[in-house]
Coordinates of C-alpha atoms and ligand atoms in Angstrom, one line a residue:
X11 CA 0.0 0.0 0.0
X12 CA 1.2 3.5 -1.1
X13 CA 0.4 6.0 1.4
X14 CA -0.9 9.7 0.1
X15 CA 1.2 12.6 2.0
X16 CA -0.3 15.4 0.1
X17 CA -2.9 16.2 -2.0
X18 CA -3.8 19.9 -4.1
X19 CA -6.8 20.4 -6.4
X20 CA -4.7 22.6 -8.6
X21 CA -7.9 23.5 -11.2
X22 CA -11.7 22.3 -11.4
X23 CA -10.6 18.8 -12.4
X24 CA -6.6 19.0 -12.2
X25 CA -5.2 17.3 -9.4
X26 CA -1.5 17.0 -7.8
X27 CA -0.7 13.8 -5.7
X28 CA 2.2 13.2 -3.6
X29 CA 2.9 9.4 -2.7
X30 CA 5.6 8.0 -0.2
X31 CA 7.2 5.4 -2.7
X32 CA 11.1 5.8 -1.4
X33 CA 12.4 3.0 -4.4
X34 CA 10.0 5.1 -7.2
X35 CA 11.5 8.0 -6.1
X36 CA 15.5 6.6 -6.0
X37 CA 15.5 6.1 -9.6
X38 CA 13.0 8.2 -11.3
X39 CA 14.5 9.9 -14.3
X40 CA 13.0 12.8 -17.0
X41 CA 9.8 11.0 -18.8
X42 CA 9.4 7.9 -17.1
X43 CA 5.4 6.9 -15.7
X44 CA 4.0 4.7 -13.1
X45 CA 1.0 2.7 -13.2
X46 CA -1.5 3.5 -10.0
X47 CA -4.6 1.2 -9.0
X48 CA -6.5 3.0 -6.7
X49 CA -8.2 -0.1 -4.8
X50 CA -7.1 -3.7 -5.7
X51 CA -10.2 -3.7 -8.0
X52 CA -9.5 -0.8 -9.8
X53 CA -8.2 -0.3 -13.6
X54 CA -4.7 0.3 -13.7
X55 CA -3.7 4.0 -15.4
X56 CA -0.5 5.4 -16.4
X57 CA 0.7 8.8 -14.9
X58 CA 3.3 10.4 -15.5
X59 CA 6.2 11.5 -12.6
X60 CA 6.1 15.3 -12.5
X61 CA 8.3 15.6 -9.7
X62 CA 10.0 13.7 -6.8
X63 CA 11.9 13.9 -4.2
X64 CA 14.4 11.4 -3.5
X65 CA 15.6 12.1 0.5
X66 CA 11.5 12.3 1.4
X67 CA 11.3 8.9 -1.1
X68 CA 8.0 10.7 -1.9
X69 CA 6.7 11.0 -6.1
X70 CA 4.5 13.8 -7.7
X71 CA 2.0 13.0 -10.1
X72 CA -0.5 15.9 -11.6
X73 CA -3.6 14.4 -12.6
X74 CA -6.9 15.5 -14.7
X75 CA -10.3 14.0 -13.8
X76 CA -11.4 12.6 -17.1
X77 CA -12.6 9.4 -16.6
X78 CA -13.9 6.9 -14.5
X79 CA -10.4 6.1 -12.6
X80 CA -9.5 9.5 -12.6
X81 CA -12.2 10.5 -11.1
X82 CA -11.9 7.9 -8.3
X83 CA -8.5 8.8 -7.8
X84 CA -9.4 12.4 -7.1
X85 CA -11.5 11.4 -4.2
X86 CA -8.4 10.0 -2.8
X87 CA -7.3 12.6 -0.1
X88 CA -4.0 12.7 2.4
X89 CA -3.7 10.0 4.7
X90 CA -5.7 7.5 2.0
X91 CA -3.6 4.5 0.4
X92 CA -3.3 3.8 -3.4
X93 CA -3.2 0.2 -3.6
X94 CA -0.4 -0.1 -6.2
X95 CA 2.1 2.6 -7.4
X96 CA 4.7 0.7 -9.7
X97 CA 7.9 2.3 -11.6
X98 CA 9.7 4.3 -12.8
X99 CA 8.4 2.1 -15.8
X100 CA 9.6 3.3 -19.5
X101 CA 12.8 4.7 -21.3
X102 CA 13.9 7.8 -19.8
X103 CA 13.8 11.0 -22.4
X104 CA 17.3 11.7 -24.0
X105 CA 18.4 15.2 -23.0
X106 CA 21.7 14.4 -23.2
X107 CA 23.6 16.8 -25.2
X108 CA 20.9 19.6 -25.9
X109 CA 21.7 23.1 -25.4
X110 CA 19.1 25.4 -26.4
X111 CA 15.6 23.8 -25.7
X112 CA 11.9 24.6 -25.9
X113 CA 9.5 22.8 -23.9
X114 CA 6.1 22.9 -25.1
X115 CA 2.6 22.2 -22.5
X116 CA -0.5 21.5 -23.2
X117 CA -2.8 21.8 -20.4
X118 CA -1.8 18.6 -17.7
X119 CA 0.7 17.9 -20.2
X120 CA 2.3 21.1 -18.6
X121 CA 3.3 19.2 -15.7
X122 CA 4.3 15.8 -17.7
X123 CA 6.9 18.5 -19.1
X124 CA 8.2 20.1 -15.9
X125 CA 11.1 17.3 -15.1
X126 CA 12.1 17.6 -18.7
X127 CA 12.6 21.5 -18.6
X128 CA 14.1 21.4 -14.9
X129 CA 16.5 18.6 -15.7
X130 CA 17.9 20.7 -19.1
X131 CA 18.1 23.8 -17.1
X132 CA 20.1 22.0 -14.3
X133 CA 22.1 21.0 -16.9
X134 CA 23.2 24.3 -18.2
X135 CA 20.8 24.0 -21.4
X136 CA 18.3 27.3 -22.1
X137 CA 15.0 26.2 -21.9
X138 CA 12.0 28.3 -23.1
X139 CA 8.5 26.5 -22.0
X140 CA 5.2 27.9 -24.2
X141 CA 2.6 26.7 -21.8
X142 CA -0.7 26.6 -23.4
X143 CA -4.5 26.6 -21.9
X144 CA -7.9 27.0 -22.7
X145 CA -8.3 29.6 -20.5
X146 CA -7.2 31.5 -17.6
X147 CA -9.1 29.3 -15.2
X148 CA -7.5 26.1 -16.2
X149 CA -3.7 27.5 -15.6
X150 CA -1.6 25.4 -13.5
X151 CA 2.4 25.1 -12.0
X152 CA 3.1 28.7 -13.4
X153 CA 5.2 29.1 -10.5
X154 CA 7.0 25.9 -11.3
X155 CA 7.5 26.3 -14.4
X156 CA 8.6 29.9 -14.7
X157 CA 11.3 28.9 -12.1
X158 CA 12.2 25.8 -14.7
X159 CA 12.7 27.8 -17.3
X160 CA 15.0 31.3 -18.7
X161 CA 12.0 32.6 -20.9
X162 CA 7.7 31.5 -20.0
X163 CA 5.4 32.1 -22.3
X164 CA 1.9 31.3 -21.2
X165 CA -0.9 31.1 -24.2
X166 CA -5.0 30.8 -23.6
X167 CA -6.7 29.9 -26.5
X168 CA -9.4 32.8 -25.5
X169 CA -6.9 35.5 -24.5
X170 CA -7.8 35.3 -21.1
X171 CA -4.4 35.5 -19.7
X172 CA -0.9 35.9 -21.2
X173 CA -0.7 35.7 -25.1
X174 CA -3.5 34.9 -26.7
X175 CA -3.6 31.7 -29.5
X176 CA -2.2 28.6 -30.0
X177 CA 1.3 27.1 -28.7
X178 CA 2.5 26.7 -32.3
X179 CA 1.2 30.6 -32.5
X180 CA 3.8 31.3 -29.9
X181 CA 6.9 28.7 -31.1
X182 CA 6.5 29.9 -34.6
X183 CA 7.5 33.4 -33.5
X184 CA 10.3 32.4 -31.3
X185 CA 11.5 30.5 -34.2
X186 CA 11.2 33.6 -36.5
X187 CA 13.2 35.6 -33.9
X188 CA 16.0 33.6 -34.6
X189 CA 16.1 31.5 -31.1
X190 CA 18.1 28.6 -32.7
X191 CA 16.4 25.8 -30.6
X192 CA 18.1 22.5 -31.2
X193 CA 15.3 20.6 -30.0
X194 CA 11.5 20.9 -29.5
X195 CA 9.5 19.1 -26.5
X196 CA 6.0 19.0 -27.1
X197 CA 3.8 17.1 -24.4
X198 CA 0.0 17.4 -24.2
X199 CA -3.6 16.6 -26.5
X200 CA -2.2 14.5 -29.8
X201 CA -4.0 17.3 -32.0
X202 CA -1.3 19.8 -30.1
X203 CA 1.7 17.7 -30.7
X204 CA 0.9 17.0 -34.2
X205 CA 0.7 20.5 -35.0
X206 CA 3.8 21.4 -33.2
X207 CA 5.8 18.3 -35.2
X208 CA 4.2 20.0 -38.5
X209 CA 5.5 23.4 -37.7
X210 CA 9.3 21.8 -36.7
X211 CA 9.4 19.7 -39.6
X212 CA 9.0 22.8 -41.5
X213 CA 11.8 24.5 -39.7
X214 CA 14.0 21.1 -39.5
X215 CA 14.1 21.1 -35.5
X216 CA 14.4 17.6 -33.9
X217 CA 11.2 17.3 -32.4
X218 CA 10.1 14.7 -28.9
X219 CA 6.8 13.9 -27.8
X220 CA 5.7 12.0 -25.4
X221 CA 2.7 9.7 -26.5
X222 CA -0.3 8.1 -24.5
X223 CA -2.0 5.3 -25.9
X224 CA -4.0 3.0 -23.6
X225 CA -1.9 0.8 -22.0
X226 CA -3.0 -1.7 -19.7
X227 CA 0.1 -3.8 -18.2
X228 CA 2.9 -0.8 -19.0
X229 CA 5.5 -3.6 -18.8
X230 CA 5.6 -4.9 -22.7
X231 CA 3.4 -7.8 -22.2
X232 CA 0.1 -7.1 -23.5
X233 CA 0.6 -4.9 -27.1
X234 CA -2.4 -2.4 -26.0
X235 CA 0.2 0.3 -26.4
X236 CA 1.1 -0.3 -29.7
X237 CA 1.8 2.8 -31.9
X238 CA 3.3 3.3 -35.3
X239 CA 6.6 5.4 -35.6
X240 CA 9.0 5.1 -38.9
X241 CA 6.8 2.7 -40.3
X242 CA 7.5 0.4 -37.4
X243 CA 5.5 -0.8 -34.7
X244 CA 6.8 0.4 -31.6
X245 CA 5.3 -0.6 -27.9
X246 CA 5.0 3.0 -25.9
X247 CA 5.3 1.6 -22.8
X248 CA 8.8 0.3 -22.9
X249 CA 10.2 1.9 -26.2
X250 CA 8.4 5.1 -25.3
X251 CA 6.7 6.9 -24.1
X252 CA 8.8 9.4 -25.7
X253 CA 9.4 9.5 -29.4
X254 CA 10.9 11.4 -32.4
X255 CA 7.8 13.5 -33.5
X256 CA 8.7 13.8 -37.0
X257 CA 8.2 9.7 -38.0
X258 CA 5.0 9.2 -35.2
X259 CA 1.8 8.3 -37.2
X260 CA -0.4 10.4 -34.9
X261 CA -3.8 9.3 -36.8
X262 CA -3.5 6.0 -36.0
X263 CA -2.7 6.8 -32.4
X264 CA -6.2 9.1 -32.3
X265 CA -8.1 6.2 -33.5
X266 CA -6.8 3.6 -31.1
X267 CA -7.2 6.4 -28.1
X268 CA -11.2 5.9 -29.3
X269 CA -11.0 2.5 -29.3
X270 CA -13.5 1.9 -26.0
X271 CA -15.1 5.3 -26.1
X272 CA -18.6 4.3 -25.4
X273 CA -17.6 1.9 -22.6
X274 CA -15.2 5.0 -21.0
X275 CA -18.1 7.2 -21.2
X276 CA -20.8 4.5 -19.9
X277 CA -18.2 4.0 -16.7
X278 CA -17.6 7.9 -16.6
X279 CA -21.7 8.3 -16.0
X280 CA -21.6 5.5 -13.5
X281 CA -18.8 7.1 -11.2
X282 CA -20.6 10.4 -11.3
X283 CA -23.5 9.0 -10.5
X284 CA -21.8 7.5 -7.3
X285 CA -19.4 11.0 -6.7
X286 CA -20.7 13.5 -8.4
X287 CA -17.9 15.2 -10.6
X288 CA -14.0 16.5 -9.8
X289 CA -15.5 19.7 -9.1
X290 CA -17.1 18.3 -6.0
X291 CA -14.3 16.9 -4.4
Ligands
FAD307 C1 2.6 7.1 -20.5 C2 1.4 7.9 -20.1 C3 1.5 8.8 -19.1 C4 0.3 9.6 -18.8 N1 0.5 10.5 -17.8 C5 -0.6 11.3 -17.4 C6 -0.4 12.3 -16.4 O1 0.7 12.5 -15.9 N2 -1.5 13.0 -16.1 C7 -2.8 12.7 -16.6 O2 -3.7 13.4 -16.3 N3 -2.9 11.8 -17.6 C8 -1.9 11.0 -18.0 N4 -2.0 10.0 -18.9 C9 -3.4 9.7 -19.4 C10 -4.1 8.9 -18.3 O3 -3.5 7.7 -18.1 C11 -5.6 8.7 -18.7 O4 -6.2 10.0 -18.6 C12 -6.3 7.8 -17.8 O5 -5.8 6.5 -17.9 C13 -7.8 7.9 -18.1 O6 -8.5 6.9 -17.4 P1 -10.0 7.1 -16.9 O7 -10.6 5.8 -16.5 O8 -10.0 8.2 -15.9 O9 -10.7 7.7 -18.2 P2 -11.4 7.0 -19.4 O10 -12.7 7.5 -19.5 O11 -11.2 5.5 -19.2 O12 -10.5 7.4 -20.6 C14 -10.4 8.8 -21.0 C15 -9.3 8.8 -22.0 O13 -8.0 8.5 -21.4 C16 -7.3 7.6 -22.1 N5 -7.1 6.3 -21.4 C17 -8.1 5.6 -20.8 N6 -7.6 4.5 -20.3 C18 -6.2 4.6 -20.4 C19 -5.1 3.7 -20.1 N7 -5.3 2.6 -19.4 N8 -3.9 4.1 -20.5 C20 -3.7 5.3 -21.1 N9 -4.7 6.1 -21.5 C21 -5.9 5.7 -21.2 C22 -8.0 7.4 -23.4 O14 -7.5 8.3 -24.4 C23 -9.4 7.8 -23.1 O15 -10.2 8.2 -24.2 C24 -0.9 9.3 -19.4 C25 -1.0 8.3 -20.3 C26 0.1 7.6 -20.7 C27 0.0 6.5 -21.7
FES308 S1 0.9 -1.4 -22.0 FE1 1.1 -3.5 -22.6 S2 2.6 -3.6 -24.0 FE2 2.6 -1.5 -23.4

C-alpha cells in the first residue's frame, strides 16, 4: 500500500498527488510513468512522474479528472492509500547533449513537461517553456515552471491571460526571432503535438513527444500500447513513451485512443453518479 502525503486540487478537475514510494523516487528519471490502481479492484492508469523527491522517497504525479479512474483517484485525499504505485516504468527522455531547448505544454501535459525543462536547465541548457490553456481558469504550476525555465510564455486559447492563441502561434515566432532551438519538447492533447511536429518539420528542429496510448500492463506484455513510428510498430510503454515527433503516425494513435469510447463514457456516467464530478471533491 502506497500512502498519500499530500494532496492539491490545482484547477476544477486537475489534481497533484504526492505518494511515499522511497524505491520510485531513487531512480525516477525525466519521462518515465507509473501505473496506480487506486483499490485492488480498480483499472490500472499510467501517470506520469512530475516531480520527486528522493531524500523524502515521496513521487509527484498531476492528474486531470477525465474518466472513471480518474475520477476515483481524485476522491483519494491525504492519509488515504493507493493500492499499487509501480515504476519508474519506461525509457527515460534523451536530454543528453541539448543546449538550447523549448519545452512545449498543453494543459496537464504542462506538468508531464516540468522534469524535462528542470532537468535541461540543471544541466546548463536554455530552456523556453510555451505553456498553453484554454483559459485562464484552467492555468496550472506557473510558479513551477517559470522557475524551470529562462523565458515562460503562457498562451489561452481565449486571451484570457498571457498571449493569446495557439502554442504553435507562440513557437513559430520564437522560431522567426531567430532563437536557434536545437530541440523541441511537445507534451500534451495528440492534435497539439501534431501541429507542433508540423510546424518543426518545417523548420527542421528535432522534435520529442511524449505519446499516450491506452496501455494496460505498462511492462511490454500485453501490445495495448502499440503505436506506429518510422513505419515500425513500436510498444509506448517500454520503447516510449517518448518519441521522435517527425516519423509518429499520430492518426492512428487518435483512433486507437477511441477505441473503448462508449464503454469509457458508460463507466464515466456511472462514477458520477456515485461521486458527483471532480468539481465536488
Ligand atoms: C505514459 C502515459 C502517461 C500519462 N501521464 C498522465 C499524467 O501524468 N496525467 C494525466 O492526467 N494523464 C496522464 N495520462 C493519461 C491517463 O493515463 C488517462 O487520462 C487515464 O488512464 C484515463 O483513465 P480514466 O478511467 O479516468 O478515463 P477513461 O474515460 O477510461 O478514458 C479517458 C481517456 O483517457 C485515455 N485512457 C483511458 N484508459 C487509459 C489507459 N489505461 N492508459 C492510457 N490512456 C488511457 C483514453 O484516451 C481515453 O479516451 C498518461 C497516459 C500515458 C499513456
Ligand atoms: S501497455 Fe502492454 S505492451 Fe505496453
Amino acid at each position: 500500500m502506497f500512502k498519500i502525503t499530500e494532496k492539491k486540487q490545482l484547477n476544477s478537475t486537475t489534481f497533484s498527488m504526492t505518494v511515499y514510494a522511497p524505491l520510485t523516487a531513487q531512480n525516477i528519471l525525466p519521462g518515465q510513468f507509473v501505473m496506480v490502481m487506486c483499490d485492488e479492484d480498480s483499472e490500472r492508469i499510467p501517470l506520469t512522474i512530475s516531480s520527486f523527491d528522493k531524500e523524502k522517497g515521496e513521487v509527484t504525479v498531476v492528474f486531470q479528472a477525465v474518466g472513471a479512474s480518474t475520477l476515483k483517484l481524485s476522491k483519494k485525499n491525504e492519509g488515504d492509500y493507493l493500492a499499487h504505485f509501480a515504476g519508474p516504468l519506461g525509457t527515460p527522455t534523451h536530454l543528453d547533449g541539448i543546449k538550447n531547448a523549448c519545452v512545449i505544454g498543453g494543459g496537464v501535459g504542462c506538468a508531464i513537461a516540468l522534469p524535462e525543462a528542470k532537468w535541461l536547465k540543471e544541466h546548463g541548457a536554455n530552456v523556453d517553456i510555451i505553456a498553453g490553456f484554454r483559459n485562464k481558469e484552467l492555468i496550472i504550476l506557473k510558479d513551477d515552471m517559470e522557475s524551470c525555465s529562462h523565458n515562460c510564455t503562457i498562451c489561452t486559447d481565449d486571451g484570457s491571460f498571457g498571449k493569446k492563441g495557439f502554442v504553435t502561434d507562440a513557437l513559430k515566432e520564437n522560431i522567426l526571432k531567430g532563437t536557434g532551438y536545437d530541440c523541441v519538447i511537445a507534451i500534451g492533447p495528440i492534435p497539439m503535438m501534431k501541429a507542433v511536429s508540423r510546424l518543426t518539420k518545417e523548420y527542421g528542429i528535432k522534435t520529442i513527444v511524449s505519446l499516450n496510448p491506452i496501455m494496460i500492463d505498462g511492462t511490454g506484455m500485453c501490445g495495448g500500447c502499440r503505436v506506429t513510428v518510422g513505419g515500425q510498430v513500436k510498444f509506448a510503454c517500454v520503447d516510449g513513451p517518448d518519441f521522435d515527433a517527425h516519423q509518429v503516425d499520430f492518426d492512428e494513435l487518435t483512433i486507437r485512443n477511441r477505441m473503448y469510447h462508449n464503454q469509457e463514457k458508460h463507466d464515466m456516467e456511472h462514477m458520477c453518479r456515485l461521486f458527483g464530478g471532480a468539481e465536488n471533491v
